[in-house]
PDB file of C-alpha atoms in Angstrom:
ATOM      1  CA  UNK A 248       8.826   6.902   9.679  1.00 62.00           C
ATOM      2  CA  UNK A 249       8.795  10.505   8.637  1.00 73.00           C
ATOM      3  CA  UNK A 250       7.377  11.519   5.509  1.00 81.00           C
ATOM      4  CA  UNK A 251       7.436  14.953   3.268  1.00 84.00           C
ATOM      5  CA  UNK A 252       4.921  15.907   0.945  1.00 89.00           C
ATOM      6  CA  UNK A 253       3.383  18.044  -1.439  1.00 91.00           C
ATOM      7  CA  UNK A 254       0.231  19.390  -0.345  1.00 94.00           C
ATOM      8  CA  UNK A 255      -0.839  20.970  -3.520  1.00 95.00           C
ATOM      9  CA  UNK A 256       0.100  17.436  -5.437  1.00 95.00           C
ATOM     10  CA  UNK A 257      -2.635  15.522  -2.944  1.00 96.00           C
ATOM     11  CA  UNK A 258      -5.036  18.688  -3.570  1.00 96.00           C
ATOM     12  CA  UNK A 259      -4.405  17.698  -7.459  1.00 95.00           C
ATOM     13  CA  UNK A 260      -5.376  14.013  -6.859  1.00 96.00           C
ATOM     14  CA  UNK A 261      -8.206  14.893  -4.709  1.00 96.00           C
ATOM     15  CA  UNK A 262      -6.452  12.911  -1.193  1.00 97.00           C
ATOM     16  CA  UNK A 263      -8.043  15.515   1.406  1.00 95.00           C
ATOM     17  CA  UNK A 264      -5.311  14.280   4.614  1.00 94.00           C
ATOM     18  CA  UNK A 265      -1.824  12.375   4.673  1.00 93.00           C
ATOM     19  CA  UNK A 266      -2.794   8.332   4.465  1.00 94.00           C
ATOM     20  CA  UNK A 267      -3.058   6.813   8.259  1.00 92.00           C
ATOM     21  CA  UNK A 268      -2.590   3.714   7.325  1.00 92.00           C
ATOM     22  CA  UNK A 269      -0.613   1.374   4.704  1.00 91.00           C
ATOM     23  CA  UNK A 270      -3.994   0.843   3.071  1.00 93.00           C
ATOM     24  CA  UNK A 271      -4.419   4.541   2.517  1.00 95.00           C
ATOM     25  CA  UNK A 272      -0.974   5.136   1.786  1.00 93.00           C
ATOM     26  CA  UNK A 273      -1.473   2.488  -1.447  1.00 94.00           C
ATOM     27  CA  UNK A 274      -4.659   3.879  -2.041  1.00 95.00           C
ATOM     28  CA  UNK A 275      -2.977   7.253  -2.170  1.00 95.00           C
ATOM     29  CA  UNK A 276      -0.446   6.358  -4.137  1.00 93.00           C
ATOM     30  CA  UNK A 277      -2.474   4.999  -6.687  1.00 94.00           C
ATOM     31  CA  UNK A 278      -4.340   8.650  -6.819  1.00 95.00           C
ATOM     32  CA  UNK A 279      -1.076  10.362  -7.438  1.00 94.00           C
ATOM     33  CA  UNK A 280      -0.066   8.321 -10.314  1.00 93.00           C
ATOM     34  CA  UNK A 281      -2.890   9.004 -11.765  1.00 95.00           C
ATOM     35  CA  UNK A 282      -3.014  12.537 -11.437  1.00 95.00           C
ATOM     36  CA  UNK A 283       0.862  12.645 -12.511  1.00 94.00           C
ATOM     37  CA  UNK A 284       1.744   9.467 -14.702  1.00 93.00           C
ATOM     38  CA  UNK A 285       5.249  10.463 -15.597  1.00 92.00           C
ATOM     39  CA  UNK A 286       6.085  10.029 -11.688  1.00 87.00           C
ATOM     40  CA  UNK A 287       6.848   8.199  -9.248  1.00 83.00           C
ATOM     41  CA  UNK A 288       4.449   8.394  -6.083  1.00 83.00           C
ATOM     42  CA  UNK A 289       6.860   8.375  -3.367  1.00 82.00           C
ATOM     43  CA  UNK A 290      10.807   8.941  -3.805  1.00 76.00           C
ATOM     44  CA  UNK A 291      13.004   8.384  -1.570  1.00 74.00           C
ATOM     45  CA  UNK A 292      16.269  10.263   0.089  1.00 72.00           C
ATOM     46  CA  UNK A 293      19.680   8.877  -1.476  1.00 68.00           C
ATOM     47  CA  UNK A 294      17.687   8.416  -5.015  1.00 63.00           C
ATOM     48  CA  UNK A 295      17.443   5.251  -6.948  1.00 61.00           C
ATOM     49  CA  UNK A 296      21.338   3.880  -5.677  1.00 63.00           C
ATOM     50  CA  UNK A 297      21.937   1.668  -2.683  1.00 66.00           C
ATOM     51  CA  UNK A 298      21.230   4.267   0.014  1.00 72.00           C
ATOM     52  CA  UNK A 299      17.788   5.231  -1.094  1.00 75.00           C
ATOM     53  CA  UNK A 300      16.980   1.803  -1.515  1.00 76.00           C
ATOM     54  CA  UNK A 301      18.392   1.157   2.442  1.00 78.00           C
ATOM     55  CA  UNK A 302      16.154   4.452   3.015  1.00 79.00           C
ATOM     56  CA  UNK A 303      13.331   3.069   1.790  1.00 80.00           C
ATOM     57  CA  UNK A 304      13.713  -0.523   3.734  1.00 81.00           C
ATOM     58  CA  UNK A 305      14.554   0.824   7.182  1.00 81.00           C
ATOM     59  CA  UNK A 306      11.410   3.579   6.792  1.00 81.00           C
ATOM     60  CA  UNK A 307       9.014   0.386   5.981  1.00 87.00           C
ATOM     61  CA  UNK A 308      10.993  -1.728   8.370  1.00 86.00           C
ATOM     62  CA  UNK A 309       9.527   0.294  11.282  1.00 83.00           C
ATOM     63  CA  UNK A 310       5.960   0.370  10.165  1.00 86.00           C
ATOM     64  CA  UNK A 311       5.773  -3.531   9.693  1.00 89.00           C
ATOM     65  CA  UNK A 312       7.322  -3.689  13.472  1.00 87.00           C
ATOM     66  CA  UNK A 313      10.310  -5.521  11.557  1.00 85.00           C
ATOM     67  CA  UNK A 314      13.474  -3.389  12.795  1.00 78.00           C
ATOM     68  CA  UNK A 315      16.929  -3.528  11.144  1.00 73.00           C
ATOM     69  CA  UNK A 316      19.630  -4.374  13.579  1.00 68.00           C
ATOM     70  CA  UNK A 317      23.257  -4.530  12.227  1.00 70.00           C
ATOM     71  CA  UNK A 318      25.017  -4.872  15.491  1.00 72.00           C
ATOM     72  CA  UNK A 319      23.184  -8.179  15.721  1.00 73.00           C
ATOM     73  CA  UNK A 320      23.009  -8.946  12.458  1.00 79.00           C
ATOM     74  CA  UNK A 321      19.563  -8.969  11.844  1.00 81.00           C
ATOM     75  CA  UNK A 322      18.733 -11.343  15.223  1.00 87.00           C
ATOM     76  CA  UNK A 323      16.035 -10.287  17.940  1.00 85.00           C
ATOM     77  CA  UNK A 324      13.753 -10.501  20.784  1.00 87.00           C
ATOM     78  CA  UNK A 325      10.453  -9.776  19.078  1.00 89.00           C
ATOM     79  CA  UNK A 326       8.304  -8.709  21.477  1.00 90.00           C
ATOM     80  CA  UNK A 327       5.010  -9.706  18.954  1.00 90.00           C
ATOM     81  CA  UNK A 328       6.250 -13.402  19.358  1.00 89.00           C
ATOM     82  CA  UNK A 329       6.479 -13.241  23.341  1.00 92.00           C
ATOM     83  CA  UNK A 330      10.064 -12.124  23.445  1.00 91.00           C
ATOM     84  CA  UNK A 331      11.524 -15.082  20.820  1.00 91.00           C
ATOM     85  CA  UNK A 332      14.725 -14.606  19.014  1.00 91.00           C
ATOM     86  CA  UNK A 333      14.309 -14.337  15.419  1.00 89.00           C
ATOM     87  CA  UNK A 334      15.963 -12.939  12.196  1.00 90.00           C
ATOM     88  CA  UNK A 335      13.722 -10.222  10.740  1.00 86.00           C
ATOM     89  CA  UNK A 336      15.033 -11.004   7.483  1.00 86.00           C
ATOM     90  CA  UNK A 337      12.899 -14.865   7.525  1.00 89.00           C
ATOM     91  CA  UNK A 338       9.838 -13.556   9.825  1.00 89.00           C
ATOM     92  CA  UNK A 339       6.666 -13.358   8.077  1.00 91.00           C
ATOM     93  CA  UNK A 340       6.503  -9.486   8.802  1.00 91.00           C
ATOM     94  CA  UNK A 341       9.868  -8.739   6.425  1.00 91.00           C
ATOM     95  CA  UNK A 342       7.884 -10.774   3.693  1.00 93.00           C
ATOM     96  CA  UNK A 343       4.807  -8.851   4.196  1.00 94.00           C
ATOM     97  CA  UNK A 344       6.819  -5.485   4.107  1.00 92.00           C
ATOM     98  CA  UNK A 345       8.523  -6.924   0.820  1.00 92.00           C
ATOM     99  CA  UNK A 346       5.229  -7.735  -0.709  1.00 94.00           C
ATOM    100  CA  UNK A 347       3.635  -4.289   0.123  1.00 92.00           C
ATOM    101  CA  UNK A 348       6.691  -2.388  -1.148  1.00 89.00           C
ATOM    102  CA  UNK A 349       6.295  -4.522  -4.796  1.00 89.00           C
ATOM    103  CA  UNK A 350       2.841  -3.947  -4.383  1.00 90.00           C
ATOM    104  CA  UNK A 351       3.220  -0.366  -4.552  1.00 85.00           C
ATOM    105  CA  UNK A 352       5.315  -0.395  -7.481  1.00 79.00           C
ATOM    106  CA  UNK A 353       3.065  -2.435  -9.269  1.00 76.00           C
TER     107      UNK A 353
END
């Protein structure tokens, strides 16, 4: 996932580095919406309509390991559970990227 930022909005809400991890990243987030309360901590490209919202999913999608595959509709060999065939959209790590997302939005 590749992410673009304001420096000078971290400086504000006194986050010295980017977040490393999803913990830090919520963390973070939670800074930022404090320092600005009339925003929205991390926006996303294609706004609020269906593509942003497909932006958002496919950038979590690859931190939780839980990759978006259309050609197969959504079916594959995750190599976490020793090469089984599942459907990321009922594994346990699509439900943990859903509840982090609505976490952060909390």
């Amino acid at each position: 996932m590749t992410w673009i930022y304001r420096k000078d909005a971290f400086d504000k809400a006194g986050i010295a580095s980017f977040p490393a991890t999803m913990d830090e990243l919520y963390e973070s987030a939670k800074k930022l919406k404090e320092a600005y309360p009339d925003s929205v901590p991390i926006g996303v490209r294609g706004g609020t309509e269906n593509g942003g919202v497909k932006n958002l999913m496919n950038g979590f999608r690859q931190a939780f390991r839980n990759p978006q595959n259309s050609n197969t509709r959504g079916f594959w060999n995750d190599p976490d559970e020793g090469g089984k065939v599942v459907w990321n959209l009922a594994s346990a790590k699509h439900r943990d990227m859903l509840t982090f997302i609505a976490k952060l939005y909390k």
